[in-house]
mmCIF file of C-alpha atoms in Angstrom:
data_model
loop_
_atom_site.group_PDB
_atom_site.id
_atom_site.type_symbol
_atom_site.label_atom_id
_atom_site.label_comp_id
_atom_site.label_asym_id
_atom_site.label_seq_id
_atom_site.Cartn_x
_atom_site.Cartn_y
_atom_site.Cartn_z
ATOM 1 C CA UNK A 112 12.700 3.778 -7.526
ATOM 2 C CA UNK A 113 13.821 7.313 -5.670
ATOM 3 C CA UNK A 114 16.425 7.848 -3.595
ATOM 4 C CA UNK A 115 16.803 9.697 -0.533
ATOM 5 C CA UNK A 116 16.276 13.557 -0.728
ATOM 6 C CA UNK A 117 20.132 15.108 -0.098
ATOM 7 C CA UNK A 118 20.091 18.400 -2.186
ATOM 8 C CA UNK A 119 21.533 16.527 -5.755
ATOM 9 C CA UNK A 120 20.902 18.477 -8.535
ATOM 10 C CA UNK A 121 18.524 17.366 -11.741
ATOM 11 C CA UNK A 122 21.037 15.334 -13.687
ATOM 12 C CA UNK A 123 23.075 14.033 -10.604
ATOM 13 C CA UNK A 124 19.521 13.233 -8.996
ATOM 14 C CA UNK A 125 18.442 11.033 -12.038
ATOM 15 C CA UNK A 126 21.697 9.341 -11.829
ATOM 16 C CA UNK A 127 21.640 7.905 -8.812
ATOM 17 C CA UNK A 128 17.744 7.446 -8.735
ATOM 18 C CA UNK A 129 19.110 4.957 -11.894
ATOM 19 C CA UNK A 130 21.491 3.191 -9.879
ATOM 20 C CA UNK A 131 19.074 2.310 -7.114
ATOM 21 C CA UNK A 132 16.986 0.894 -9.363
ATOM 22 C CA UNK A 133 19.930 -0.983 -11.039
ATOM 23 C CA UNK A 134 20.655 -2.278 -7.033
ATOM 24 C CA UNK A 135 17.051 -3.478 -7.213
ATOM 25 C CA UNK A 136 16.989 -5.297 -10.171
ATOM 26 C CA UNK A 137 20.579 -6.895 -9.391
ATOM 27 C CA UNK A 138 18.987 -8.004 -6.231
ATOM 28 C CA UNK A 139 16.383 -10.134 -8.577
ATOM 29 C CA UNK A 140 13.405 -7.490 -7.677
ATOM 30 C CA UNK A 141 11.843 -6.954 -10.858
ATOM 31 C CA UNK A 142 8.919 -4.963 -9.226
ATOM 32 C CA UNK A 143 8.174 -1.820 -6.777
ATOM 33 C CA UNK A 144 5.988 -1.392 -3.849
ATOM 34 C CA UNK A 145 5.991 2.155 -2.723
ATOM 35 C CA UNK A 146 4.565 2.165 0.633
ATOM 36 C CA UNK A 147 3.726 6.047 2.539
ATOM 37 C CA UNK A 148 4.819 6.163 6.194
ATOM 38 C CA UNK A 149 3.982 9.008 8.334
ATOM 39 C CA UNK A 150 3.766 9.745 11.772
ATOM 40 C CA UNK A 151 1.089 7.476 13.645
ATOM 41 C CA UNK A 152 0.710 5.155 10.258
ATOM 42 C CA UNK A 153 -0.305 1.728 11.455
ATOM 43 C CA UNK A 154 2.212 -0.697 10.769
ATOM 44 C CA UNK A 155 0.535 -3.580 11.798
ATOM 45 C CA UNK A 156 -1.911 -2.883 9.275
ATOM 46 C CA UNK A 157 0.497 -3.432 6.325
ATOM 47 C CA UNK A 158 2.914 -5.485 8.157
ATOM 48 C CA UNK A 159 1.492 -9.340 6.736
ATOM 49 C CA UNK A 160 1.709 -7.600 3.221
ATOM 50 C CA UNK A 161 4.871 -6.258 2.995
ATOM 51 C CA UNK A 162 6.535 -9.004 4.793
ATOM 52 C CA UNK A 163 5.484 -11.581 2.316
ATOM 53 C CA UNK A 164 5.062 -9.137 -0.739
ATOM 54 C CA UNK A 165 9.242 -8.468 -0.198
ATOM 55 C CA UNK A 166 10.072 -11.504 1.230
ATOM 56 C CA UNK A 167 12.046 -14.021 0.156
ATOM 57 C CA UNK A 168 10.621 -15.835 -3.633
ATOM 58 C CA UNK A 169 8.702 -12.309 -4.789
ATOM 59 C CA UNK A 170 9.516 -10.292 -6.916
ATOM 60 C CA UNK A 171 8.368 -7.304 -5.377
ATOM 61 C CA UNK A 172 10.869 -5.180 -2.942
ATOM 62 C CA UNK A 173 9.541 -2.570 -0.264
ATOM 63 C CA UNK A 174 10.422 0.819 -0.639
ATOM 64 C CA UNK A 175 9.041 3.286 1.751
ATOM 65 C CA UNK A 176 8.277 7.441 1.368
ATOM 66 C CA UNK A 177 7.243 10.049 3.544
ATOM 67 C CA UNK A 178 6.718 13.816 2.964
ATOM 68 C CA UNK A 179 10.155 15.281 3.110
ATOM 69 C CA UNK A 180 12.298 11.845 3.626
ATOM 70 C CA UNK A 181 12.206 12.268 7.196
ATOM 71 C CA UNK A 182 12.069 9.892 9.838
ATOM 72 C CA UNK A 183 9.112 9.227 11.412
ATOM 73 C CA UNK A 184 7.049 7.248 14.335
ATOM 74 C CA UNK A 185 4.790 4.270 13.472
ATOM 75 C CA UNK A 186 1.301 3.775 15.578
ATOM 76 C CA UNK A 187 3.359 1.069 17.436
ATOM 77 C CA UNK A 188 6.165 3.560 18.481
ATOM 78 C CA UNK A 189 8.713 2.204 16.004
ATOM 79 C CA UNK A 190 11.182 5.028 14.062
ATOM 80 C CA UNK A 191 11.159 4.163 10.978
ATOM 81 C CA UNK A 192 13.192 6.158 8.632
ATOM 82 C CA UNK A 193 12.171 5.963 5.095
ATOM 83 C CA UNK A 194 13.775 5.545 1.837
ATOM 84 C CA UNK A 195 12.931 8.517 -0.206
ATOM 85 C CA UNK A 196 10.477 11.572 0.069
ATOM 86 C CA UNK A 197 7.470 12.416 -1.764
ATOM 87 C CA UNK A 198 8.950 14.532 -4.431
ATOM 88 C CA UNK A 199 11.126 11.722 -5.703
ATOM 89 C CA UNK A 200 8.157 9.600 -5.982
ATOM 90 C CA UNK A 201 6.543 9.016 -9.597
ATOM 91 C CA UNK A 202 3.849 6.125 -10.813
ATOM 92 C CA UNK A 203 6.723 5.440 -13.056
ATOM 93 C CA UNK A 204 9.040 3.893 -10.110
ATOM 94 C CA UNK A 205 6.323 1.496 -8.964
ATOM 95 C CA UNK A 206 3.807 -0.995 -9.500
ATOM 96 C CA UNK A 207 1.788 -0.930 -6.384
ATOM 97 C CA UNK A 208 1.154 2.046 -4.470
ATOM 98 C CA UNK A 209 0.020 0.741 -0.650
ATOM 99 C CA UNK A 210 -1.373 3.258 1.631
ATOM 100 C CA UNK A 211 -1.824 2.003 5.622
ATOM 101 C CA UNK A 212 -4.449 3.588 7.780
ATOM 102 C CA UNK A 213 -3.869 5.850 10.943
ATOM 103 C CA UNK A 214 -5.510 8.505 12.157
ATOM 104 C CA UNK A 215 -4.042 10.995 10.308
ATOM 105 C CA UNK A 216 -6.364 10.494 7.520
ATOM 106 C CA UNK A 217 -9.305 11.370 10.145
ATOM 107 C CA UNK A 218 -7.863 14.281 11.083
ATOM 108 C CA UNK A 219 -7.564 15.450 7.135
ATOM 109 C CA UNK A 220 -3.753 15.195 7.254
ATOM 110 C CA UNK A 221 -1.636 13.542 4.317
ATOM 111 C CA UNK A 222 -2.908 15.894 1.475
ATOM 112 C CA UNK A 223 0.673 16.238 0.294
ATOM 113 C CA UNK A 224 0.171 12.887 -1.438
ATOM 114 C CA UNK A 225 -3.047 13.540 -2.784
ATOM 115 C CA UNK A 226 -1.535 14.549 -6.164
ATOM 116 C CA UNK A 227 0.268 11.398 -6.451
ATOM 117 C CA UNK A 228 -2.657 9.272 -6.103
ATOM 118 C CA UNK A 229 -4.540 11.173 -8.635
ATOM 119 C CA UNK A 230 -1.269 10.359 -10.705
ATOM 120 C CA UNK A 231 -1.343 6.804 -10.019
ATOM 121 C CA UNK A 232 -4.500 6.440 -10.850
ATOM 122 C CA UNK A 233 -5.107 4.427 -14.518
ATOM 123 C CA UNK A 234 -1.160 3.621 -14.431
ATOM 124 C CA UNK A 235 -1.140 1.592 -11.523
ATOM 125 C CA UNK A 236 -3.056 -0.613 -9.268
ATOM 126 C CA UNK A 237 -3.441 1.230 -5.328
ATOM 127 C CA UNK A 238 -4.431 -0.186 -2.225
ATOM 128 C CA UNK A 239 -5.723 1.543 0.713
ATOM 129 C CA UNK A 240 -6.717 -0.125 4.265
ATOM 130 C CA UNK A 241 -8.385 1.801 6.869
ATOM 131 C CA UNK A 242 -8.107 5.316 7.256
ATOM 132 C CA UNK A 243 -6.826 5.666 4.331
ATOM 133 C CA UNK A 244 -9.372 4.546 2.167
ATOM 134 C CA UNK A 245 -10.482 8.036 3.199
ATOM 135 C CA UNK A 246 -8.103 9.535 1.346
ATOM 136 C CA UNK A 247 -9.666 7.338 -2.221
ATOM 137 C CA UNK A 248 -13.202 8.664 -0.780
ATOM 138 C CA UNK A 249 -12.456 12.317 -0.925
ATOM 139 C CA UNK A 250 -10.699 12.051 -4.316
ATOM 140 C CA UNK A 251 -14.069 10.288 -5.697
ATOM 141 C CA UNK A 252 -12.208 7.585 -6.975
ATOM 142 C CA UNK A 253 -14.494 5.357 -4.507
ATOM 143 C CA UNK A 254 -17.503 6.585 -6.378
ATOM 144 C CA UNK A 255 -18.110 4.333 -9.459
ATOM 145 C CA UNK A 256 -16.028 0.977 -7.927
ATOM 146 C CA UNK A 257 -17.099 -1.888 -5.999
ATOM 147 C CA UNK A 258 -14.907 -0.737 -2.370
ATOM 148 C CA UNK A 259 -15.428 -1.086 1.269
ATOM 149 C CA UNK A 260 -14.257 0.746 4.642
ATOM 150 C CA UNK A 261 -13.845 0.177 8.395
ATOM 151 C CA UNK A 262 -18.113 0.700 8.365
ATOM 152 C CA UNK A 263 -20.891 1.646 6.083
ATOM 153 C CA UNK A 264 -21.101 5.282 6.626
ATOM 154 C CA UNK A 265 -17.327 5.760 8.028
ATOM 155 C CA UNK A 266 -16.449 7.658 4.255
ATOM 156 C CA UNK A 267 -20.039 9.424 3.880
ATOM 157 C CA UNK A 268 -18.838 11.154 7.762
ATOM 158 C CA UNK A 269 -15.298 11.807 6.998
ATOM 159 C CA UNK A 270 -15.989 12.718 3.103
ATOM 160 C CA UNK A 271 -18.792 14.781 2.700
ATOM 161 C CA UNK A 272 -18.950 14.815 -1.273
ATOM 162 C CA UNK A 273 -18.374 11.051 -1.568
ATOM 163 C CA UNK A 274 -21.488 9.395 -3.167
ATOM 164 C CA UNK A 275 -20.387 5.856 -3.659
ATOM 165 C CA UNK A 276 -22.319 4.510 -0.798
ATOM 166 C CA UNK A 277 -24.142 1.783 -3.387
ATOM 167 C CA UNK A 278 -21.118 0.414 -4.326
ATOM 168 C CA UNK A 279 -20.104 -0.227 -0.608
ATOM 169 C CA UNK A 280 -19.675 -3.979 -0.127
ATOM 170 C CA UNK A 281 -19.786 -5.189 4.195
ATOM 171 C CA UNK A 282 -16.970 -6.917 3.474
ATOM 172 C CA UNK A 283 -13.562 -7.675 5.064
ATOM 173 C CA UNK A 284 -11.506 -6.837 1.717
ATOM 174 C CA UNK A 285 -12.870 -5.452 -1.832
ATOM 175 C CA UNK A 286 -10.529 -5.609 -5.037
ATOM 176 C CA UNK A 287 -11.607 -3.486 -8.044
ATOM 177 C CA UNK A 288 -8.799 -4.543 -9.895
ATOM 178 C CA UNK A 289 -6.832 -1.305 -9.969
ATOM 179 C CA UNK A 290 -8.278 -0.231 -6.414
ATOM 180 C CA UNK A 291 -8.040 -2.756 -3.393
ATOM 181 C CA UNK A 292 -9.861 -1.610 -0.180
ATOM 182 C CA UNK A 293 -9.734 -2.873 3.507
ATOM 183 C CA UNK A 294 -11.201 -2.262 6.607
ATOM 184 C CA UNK A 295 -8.822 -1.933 9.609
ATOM 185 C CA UNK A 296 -8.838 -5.332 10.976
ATOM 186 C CA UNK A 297 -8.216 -7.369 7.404
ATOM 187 C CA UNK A 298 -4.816 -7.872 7.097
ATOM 188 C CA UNK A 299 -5.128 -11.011 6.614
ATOM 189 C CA UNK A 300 -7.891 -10.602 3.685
ATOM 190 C CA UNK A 301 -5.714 -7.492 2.379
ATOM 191 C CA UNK A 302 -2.731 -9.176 2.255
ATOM 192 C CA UNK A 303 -4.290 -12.389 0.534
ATOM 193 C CA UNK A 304 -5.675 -10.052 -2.172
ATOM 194 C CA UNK A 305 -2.645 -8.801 -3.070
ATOM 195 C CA UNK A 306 -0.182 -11.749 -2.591
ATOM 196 C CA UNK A 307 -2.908 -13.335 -5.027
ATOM 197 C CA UNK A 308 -3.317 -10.613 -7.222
ATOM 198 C CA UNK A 309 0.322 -10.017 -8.138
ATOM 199 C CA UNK A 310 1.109 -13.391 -8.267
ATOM 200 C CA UNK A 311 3.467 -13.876 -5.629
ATOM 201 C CA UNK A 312 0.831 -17.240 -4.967
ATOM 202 C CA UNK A 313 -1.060 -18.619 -7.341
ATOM 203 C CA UNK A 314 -4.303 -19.235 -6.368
ATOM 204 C CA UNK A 315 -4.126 -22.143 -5.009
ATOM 205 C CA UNK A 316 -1.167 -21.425 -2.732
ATOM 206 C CA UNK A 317 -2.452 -17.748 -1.956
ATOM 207 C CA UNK A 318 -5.581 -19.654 -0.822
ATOM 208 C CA UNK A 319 -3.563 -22.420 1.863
ATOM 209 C CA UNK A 320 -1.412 -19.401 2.503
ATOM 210 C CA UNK A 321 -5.091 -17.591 3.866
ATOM 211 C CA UNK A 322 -6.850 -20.917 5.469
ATOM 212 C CA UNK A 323 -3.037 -21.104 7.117
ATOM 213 C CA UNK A 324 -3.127 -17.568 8.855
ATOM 214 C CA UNK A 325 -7.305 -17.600 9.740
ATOM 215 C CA UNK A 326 -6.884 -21.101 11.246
ATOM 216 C CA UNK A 327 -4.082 -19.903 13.660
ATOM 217 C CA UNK A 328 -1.441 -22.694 11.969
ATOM 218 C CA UNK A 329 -3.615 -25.502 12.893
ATOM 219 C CA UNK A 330 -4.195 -25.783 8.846
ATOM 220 C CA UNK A 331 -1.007 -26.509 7.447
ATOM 221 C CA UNK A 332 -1.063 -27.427 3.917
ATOM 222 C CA UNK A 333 0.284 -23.868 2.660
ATOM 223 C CA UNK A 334 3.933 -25.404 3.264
ATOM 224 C CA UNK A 335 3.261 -28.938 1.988
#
């Protein structure tokens, strides 16, 4: 994927953008999730995900972006400084694009990365929890898919010309295949969907690995 914004020109850029992936790939990560962080985004939100999504026996590693590759402050107070900025970001160097809530969306912040969703879109698979489903709402692309929100009404308020509202489902987690929607307080149910989806679990597994998280560890047959 990108690497972090110093000033390199064109050619030197694409360089070492190709030996970070190489690092990647030596490190037996095959695949990408790019994950925006901003100031106030709510870690805990995306926390289950990309814990298990980049931990040990996936695939998949983390790599986080903000606007201009600077640092910034999580919802929980943690610094987090990220690996690359915006501009260095294409579908290209991915294969999930995972955007966590925070009230930035609400306040109609985060357009920068607008473009690059519309650019992800039919390439590959996104998926927004939260606030920033808000975001897929006032793009349309929440309009002809089966989605959900943190409440029916929540996009129709924050995103006037969205007219999806039939298509809402009341549930905890919605996956459209190449959208996945959550409200705020499924991370267990947006995690699950993507674990299973991307075949970090089977389902089977991805299923214990669920029943092991709702039931507070008193079901423990994900590790048997």
């Amino acid at each position: 994927m990108a690497t972090p914004d110093i000033g390199l020109s064109p050619d030197r850029r694409s360089f070492v953008k190709t030996f970070y992936m190489s690092l990647i790939l030596n490190n037996c990560k095959k695949k990408t999730c790019a994950v925006f962080i901003f100031d106030g985004f709510a870690d805990h939100e995306i926390s289950l995900t990309t814990s298990w999504l980049g931990g040990n026996g996936s695939d998949f590693a983390i790599e986080t972006f903000s606007t201009e590759g600077q640092m910034v402050t999580s919802m929980s107070g943690m610094r987090v400084m990220p690996h690359t900025s915006l501009k260095l970001v294409e579908p290209e160097d991915f294969d999930l694009l995972l955007l966590p809530g925070g009230d930035s969306w609400k306040d109609g912040d985060n357009l920068e990365i607008f473009p690059l969703i519309r650019a992800t879109i039919g390439k590959k698979p996104i998926a927004a929890i939260c606030g920033a489903t808000l975001a897929l709402g006032d793009l349309g692309l929440l309009d002809d898919i089966p989605h959900t929100s943190n409440f029916p009404g929540f996009l129709k308020h924050y995103c006037p010309d969205y007219t999806g509202e039939h298509l809402y489902q009341t549930m905890p987690c919605v996956n459209a295949g190449s959208i996945i929607t959550a409200n705020g307080v499924a991370v267990i149910e947006f995690a699950y969907e993507i674990l299973r989806s991307f075949r970090v679990f089977d389902d089977q597994k991805a299923q214990e690995w669920k029943e092991l998280y709702l039931s507070g560890g008193e079901v423990m047959s994900f590790f048997e």
